[in-house]
PDB file of C-alpha atoms (C1' of nucleotides) in Angstrom:
ATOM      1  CA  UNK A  18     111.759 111.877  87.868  1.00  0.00           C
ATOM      2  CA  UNK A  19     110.403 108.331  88.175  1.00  0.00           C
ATOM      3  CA  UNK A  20     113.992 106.365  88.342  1.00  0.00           C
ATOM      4  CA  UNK A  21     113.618 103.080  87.718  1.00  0.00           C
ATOM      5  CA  UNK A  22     114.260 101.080  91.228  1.00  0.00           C
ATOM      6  CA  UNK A  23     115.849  97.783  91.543  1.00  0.00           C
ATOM      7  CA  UNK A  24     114.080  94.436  91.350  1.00  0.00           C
ATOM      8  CA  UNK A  25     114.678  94.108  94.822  1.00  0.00           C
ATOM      9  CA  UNK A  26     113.348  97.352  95.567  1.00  0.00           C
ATOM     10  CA  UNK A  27     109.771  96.447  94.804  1.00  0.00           C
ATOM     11  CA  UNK A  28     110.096  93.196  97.023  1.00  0.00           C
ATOM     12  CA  UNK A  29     111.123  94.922 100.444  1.00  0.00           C
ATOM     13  CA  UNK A  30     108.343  97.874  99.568  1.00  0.00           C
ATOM     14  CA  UNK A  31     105.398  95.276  99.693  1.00  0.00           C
ATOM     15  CA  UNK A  32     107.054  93.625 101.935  1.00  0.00           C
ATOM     16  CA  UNK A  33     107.158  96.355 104.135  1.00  0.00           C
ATOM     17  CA  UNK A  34     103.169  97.139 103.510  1.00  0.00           C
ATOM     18  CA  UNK A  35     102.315  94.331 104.351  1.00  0.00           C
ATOM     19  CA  UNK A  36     102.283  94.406 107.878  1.00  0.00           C
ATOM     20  CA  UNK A  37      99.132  95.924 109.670  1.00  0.00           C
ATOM     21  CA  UNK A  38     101.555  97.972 112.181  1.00  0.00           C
ATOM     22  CA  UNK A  39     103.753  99.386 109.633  1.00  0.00           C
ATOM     23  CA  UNK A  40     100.612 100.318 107.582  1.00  0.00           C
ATOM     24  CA  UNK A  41      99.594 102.209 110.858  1.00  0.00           C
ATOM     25  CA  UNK A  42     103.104 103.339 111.832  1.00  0.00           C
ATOM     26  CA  UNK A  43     102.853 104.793 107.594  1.00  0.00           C
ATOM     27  CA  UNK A  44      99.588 106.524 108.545  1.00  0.00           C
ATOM     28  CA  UNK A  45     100.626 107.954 112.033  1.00  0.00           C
ATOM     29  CA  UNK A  46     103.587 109.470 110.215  1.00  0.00           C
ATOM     30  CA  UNK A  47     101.055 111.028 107.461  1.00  0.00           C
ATOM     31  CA  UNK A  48     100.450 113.558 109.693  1.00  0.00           C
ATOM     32  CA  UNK A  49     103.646 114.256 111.427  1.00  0.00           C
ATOM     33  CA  UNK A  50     107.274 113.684 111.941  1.00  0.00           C
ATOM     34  CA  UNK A  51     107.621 111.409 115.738  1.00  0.00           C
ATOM     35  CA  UNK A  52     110.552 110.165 117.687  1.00  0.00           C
ATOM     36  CA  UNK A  53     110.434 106.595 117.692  1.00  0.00           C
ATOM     37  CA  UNK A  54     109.163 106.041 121.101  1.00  0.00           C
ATOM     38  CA  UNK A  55     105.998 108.281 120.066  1.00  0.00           C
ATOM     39  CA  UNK A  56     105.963 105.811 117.538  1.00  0.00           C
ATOM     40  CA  UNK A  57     105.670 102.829 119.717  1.00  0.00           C
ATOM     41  CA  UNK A  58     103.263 104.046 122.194  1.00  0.00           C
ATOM     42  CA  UNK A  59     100.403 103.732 120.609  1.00  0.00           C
ATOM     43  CA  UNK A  60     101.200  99.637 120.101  1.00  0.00           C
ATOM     44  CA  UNK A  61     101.050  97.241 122.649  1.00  0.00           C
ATOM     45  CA  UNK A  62     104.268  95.401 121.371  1.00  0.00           C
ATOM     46  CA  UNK A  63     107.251  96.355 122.550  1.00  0.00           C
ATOM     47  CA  UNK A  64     109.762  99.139 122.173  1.00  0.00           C
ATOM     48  CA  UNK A  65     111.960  96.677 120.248  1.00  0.00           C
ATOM     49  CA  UNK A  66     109.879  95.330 117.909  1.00  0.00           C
ATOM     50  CA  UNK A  67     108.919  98.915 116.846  1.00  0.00           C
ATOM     51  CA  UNK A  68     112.293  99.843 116.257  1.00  0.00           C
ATOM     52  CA  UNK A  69     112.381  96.881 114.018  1.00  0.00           C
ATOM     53  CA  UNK A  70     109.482  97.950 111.942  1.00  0.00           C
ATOM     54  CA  UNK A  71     110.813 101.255 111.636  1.00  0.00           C
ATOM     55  CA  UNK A  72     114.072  99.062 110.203  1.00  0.00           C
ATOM     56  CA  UNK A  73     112.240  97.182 107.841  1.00  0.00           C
ATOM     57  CA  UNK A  74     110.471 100.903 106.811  1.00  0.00           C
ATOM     58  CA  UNK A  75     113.725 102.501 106.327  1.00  0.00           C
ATOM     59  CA  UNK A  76     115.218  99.557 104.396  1.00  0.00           C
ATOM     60  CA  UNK A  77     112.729 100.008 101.748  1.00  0.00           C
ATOM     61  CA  UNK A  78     112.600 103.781 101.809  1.00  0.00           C
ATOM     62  CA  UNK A  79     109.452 103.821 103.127  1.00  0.00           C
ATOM     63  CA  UNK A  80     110.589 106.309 106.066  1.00  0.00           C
ATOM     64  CA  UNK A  81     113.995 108.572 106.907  1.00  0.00           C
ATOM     65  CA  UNK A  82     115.099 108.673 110.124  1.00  0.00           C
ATOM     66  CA  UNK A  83     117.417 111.369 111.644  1.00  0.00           C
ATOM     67  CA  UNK A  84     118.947 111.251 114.860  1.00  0.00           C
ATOM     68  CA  UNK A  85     118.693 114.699 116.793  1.00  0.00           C
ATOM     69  CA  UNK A  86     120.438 114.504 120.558  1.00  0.00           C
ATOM     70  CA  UNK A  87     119.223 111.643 121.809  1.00  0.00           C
ATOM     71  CA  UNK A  88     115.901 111.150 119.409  1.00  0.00           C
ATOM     72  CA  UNK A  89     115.853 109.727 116.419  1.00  0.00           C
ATOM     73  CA  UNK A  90     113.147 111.456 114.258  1.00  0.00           C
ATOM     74  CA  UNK A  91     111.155 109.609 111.626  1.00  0.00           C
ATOM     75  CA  UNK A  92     109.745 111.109 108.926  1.00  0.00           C
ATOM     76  CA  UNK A  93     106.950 109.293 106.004  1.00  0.00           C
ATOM     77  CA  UNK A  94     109.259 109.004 102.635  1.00  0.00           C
ATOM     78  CA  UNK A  95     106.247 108.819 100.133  1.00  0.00           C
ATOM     79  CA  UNK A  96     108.215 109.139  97.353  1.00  0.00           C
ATOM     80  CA  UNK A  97     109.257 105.303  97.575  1.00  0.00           C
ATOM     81  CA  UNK A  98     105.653 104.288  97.092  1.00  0.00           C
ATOM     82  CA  UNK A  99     105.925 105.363  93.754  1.00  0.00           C
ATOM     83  CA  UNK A 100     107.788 102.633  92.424  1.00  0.00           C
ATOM     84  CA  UNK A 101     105.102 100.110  93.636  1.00  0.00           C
ATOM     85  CA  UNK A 102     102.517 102.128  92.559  1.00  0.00           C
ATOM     86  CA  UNK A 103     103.691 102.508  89.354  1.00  0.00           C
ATOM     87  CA  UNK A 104     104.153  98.619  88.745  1.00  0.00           C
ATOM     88  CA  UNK A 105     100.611  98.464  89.636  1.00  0.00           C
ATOM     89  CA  UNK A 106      99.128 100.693  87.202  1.00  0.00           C
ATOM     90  CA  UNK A 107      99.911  98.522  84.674  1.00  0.00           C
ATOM     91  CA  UNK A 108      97.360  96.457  85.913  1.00  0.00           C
ATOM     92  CA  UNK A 109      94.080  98.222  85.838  1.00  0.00           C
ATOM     93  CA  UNK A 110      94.700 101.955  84.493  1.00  0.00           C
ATOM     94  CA  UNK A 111      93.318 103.226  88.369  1.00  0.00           C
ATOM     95  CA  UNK A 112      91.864 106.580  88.437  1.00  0.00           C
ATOM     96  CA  UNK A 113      94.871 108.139  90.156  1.00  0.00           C
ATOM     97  CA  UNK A 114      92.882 110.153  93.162  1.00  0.00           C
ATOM     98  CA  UNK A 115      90.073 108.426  94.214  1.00  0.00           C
ATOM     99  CA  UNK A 116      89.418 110.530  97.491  1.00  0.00           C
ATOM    100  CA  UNK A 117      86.167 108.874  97.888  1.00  0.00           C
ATOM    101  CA  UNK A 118      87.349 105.736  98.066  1.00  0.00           C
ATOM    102  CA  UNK A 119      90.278 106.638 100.260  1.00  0.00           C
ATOM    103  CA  UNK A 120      88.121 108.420 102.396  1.00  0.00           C
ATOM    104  CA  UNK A 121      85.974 105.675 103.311  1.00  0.00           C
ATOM    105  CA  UNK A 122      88.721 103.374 102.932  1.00  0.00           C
ATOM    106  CA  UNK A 123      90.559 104.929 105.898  1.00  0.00           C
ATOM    107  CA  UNK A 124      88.471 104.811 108.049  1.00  0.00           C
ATOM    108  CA  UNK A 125      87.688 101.193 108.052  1.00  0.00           C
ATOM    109  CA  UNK A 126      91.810 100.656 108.173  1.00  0.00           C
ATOM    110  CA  UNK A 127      92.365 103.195 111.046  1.00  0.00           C
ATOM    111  CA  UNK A 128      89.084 101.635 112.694  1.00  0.00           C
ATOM    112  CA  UNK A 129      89.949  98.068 112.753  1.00  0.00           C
ATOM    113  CA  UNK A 130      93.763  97.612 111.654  1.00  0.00           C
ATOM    114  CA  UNK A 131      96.338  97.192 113.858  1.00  0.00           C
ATOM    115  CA  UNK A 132      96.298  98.357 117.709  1.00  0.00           C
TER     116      UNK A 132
ATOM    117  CA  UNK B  21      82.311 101.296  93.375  1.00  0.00           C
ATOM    118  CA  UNK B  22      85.452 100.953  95.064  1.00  0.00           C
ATOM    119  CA  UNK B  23      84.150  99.635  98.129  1.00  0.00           C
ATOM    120  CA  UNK B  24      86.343  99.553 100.997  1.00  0.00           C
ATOM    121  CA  UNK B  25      88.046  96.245 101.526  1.00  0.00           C
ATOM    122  CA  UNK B  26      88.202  93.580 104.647  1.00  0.00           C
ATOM    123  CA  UNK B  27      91.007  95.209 106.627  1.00  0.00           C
ATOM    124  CA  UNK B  28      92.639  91.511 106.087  1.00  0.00           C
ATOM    125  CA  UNK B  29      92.720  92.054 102.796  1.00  0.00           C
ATOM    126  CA  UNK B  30      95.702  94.545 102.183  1.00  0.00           C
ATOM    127  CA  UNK B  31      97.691  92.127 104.421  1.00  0.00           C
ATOM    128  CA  UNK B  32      97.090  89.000 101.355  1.00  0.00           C
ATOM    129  CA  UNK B  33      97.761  91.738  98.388  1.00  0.00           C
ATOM    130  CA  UNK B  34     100.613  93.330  99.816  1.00  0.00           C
ATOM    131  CA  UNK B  35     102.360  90.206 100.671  1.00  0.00           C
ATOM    132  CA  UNK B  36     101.055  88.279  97.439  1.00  0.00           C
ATOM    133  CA  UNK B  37     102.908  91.455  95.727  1.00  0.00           C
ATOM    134  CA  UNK B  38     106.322  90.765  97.739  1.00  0.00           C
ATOM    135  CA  UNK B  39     107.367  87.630  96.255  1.00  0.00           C
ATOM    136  CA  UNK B  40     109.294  88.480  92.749  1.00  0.00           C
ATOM    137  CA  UNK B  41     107.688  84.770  91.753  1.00  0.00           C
ATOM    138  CA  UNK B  42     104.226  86.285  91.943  1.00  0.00           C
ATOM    139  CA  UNK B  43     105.022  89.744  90.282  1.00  0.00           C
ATOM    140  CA  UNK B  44     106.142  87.614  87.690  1.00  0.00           C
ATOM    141  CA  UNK B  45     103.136  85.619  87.185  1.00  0.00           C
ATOM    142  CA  UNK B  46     101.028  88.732  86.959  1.00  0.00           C
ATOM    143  CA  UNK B  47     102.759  90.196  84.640  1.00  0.00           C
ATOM    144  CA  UNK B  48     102.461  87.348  82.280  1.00  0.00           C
ATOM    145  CA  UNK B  49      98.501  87.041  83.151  1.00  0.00           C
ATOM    146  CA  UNK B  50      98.256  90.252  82.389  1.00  0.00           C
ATOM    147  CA  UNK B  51      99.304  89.145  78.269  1.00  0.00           C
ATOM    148  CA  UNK B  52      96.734  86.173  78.067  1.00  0.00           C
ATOM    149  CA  UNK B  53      94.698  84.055  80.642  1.00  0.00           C
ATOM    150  CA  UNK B  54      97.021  81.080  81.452  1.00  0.00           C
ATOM    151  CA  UNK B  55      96.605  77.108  82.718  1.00  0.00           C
ATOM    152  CA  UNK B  56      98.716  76.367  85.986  1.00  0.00           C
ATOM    153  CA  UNK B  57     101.466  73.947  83.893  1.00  0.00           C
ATOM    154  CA  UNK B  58     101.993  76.873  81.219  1.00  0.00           C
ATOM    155  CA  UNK B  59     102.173  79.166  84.196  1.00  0.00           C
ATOM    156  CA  UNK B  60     105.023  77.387  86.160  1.00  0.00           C
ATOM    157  CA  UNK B  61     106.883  76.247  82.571  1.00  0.00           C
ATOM    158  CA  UNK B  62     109.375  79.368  82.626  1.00  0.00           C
ATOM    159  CA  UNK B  63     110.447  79.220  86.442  1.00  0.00           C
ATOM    160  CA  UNK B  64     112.637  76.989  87.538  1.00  0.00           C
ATOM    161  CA  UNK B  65     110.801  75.681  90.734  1.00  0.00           C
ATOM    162  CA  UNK B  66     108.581  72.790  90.325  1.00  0.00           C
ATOM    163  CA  UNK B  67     104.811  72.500  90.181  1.00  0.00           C
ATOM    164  CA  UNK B  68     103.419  72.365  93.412  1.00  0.00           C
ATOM    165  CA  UNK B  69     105.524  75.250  94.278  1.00  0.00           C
ATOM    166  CA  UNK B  70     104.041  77.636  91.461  1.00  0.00           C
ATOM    167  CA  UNK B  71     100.111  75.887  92.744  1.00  0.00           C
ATOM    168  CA  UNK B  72     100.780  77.203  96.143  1.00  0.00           C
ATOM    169  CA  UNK B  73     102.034  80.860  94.723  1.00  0.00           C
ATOM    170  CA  UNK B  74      99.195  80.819  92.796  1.00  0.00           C
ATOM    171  CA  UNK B  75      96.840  79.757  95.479  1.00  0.00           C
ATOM    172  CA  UNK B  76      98.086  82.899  97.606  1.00  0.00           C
ATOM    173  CA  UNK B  77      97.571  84.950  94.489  1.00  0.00           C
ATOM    174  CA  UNK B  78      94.159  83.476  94.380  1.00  0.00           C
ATOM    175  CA  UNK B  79      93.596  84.345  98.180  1.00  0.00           C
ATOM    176  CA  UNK B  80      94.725  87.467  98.007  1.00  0.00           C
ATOM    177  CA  UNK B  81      92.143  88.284  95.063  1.00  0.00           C
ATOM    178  CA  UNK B  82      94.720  88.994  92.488  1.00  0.00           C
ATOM    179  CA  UNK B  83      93.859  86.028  90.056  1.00  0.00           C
ATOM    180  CA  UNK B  84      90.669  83.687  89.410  1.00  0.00           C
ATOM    181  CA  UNK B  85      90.859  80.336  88.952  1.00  0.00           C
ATOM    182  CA  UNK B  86      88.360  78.684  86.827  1.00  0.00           C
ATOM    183  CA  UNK B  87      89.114  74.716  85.946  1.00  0.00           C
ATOM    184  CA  UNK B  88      87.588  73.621  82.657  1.00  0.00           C
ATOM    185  CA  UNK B  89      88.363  69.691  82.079  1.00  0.00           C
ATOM    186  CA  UNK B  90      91.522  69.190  83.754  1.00  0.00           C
ATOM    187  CA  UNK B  91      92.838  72.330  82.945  1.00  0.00           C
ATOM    188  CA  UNK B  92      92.475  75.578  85.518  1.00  0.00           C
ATOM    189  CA  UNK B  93      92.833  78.318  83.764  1.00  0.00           C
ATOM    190  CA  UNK B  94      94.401  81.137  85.866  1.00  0.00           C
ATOM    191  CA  UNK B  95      93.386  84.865  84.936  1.00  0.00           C
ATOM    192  CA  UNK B  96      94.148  88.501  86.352  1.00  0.00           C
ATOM    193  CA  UNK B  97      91.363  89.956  88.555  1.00  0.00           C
ATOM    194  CA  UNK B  98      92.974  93.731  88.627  1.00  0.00           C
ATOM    195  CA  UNK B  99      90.240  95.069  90.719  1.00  0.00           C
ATOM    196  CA  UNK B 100      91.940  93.669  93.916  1.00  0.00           C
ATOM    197  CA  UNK B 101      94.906  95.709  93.272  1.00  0.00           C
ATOM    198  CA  UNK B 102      92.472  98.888  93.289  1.00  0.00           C
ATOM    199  CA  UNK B 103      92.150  98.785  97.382  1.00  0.00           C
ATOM    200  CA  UNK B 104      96.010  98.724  97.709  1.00  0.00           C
ATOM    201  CA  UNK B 105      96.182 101.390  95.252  1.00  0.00           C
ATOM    202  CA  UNK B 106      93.895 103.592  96.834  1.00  0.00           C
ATOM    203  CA  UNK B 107      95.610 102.915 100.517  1.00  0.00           C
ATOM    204  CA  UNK B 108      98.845 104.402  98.602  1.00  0.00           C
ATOM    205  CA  UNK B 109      97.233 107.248  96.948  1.00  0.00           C
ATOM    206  CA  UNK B 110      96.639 108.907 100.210  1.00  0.00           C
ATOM    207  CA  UNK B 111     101.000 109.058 100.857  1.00  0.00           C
ATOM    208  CA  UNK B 112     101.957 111.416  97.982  1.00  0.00           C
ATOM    209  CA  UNK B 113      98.970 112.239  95.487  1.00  0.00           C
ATOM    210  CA  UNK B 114     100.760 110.545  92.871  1.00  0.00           C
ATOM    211  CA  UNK B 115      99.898 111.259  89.170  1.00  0.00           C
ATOM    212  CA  UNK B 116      97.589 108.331  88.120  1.00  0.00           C
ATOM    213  CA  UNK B 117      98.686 106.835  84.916  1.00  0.00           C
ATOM    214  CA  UNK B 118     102.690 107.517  84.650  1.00  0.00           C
ATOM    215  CA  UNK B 119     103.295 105.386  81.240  1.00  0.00           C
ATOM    216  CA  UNK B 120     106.194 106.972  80.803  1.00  0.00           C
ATOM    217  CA  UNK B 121     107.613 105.675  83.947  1.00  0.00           C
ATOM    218  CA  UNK B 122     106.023 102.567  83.967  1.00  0.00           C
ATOM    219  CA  UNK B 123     107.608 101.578  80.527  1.00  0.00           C
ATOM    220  CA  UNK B 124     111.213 102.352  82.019  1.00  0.00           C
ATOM    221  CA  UNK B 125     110.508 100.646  85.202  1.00  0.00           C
ATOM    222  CA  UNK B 126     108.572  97.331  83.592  1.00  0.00           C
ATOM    223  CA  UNK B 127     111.916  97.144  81.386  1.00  0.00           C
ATOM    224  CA  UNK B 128     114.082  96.900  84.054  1.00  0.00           C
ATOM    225  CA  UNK B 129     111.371  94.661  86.585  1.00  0.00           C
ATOM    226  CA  UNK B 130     110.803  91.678  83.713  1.00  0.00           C
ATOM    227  CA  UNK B 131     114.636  92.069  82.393  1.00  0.00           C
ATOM    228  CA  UNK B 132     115.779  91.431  86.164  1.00  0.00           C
ATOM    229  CA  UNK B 133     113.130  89.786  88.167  1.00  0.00           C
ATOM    230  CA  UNK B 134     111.988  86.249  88.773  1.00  0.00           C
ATOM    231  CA  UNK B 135     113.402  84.314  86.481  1.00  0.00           C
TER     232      UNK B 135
ATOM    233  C1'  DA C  12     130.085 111.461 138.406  1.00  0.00           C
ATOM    234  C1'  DC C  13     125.349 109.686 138.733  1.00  0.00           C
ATOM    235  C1'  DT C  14     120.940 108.892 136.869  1.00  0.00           C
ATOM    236  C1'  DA C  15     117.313 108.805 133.687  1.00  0.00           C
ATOM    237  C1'  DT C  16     115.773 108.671 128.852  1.00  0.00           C
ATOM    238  C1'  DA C  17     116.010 107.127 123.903  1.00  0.00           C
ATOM    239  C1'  DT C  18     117.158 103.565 121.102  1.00  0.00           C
ATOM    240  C1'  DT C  19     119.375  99.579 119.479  1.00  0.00           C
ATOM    241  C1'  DC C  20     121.613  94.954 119.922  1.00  0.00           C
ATOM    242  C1'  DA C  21     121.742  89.993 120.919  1.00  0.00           C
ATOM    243  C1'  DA C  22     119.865  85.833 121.969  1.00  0.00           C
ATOM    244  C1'  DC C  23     116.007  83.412 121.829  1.00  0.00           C
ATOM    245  C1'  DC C  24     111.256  81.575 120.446  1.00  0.00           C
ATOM    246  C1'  DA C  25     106.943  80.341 117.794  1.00  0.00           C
ATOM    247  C1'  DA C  26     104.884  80.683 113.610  1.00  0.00           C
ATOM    248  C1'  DA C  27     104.870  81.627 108.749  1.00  0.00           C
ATOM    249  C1'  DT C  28     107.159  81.277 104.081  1.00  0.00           C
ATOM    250  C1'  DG C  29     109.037  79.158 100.077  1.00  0.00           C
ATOM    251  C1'  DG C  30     110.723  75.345  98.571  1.00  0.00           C
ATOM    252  C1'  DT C  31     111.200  70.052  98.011  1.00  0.00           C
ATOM    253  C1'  DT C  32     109.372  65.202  97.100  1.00  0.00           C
ATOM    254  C1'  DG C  33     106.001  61.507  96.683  1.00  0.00           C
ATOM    255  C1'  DA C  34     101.389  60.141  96.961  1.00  0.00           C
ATOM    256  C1'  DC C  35      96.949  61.234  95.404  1.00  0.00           C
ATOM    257  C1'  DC C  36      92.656  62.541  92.574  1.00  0.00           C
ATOM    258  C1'  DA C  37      90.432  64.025  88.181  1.00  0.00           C
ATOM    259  C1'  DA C  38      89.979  63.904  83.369  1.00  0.00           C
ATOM    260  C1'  DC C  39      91.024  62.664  78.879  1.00  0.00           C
ATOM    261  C1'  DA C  40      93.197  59.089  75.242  1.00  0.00           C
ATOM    262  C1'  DG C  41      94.124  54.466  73.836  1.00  0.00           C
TER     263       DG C  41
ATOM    264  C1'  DC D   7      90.652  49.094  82.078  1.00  0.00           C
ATOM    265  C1'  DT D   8      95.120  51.258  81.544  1.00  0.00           C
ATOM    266  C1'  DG D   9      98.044  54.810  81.080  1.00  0.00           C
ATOM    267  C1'  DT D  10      99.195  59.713  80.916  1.00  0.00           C
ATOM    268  C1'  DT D  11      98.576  64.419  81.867  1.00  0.00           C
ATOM    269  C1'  DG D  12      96.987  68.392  85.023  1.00  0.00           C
ATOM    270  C1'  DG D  13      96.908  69.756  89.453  1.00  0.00           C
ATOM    271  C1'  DT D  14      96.660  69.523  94.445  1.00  0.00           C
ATOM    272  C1'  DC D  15      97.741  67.511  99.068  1.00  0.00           C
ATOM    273  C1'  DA D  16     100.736  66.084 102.855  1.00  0.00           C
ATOM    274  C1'  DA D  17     104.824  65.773 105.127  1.00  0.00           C
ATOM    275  C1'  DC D  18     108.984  67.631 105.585  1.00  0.00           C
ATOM    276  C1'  DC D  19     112.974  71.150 105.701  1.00  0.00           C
ATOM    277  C1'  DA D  20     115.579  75.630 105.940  1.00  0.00           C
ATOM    278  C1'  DT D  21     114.980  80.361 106.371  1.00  0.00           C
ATOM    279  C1'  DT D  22     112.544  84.445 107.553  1.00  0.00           C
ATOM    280  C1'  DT D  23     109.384  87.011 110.391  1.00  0.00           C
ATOM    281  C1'  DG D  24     107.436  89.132 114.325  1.00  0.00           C
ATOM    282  C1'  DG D  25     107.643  89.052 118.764  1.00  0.00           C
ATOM    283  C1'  DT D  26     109.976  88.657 123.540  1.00  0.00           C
ATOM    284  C1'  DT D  27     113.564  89.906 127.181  1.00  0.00           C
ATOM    285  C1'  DG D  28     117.830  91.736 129.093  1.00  0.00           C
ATOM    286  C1'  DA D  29     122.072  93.993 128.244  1.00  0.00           C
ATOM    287  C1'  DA D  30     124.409  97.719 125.864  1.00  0.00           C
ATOM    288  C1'  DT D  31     125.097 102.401 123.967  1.00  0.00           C
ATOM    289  C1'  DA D  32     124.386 107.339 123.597  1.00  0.00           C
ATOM    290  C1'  DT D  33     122.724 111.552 125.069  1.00  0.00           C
ATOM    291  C1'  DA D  34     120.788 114.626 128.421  1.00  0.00           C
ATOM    292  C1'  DG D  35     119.824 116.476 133.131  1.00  0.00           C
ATOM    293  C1'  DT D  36     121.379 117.378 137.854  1.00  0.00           C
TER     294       DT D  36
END
DNA sequence: ACTATATTCAACCAAATGGTTGACCAACAG
DNA sequence: CTGTTGGTCAACCATTTGGTTGAATATAGT
């Protein structure tokens, strides 16, 4: 697997991390599939500026969304992730799973990031 | 170790990550520690342009900056990649050190990126 | 057909980004 | 002291970003 994405690929996927509410809209979706007002309601933005995250998401493959009726379902794409993190492990040989350190690192970013 | 990072902080990696520019520069501080001139000598912007990337870089964690005479000698700090890593590792348990697809991938990124 | 819900579109705005240039400061060389 | 090199600072500019609001579109319920 592992096809090489396009330059451009990498830019829109960090740019897409970037922001604190698509981090949290990323994490949200970690644990299910949500219609994109379900989405939104936990954010005090509104409705609009969600859908435009979810935009951004999608451009860089971050997310899939599919329209059922009325609802437009989006769904976590982790696969795209790979890319980035594979240009970063040529910068530090990580340990691959380090739940302890995601552990504790989530719950400071679900504390604090983004509400 | 690995001790869970400023919430702030994946904000200055991620975007320090989304400019092609500043991929670019890490990748060649991660052959040899470099001074800021040498640094901006392959792109095409000027100086102060390639300080202020480098000053986000510096922000963000990614490089240290340590002047010696009247030279600043920019060098990797890989560590700070480690907390965006580990955010990532909990979307898709990737396999840690993918060499195979990092060598494809690096091919294309420095053939095609930031030039 | 009417109405409500789900979502996007369009126009707008403030702030940030990535670049420029020219002035500036620090450090070495003569 | 003078001049040159290394690097940043300050002011500026165009574009992008992240948000707003109000109108528009699409689907569903009655």
């Amino acid at each position: 697997m592992t096809k090489a994405p396009a330059p451009q690929t990498l830019d829109l996927i960090f740019a897409a991390l970037a922001d604190p509410t698509r981090r949290a809209i990323l994490e949200m979706l970690l644990e299910d599939d949500m219609a994109v007002t379900d989405v939104a309601e936990p954010f005090e933005m509104s409705l609009a500026a969600v859908s435009k995250h979810l935009t951004l998401l999608m451009r860089a493959g971050l997310i899939a969304q599919e329209k059922r009726g009325r609802v437009k379902w989006c769904k976590l794409e982790p696969d795209a992730m790979r890319a980035s993190s594979i240009w970063m492990q040529g910068f530090g040989q990580f340990e691959a799973l380090d739940l302890d350190g995601l552990e504790r690192f989530l719950e400071a970013e679900l504390g604090e990031d983004a509400g």
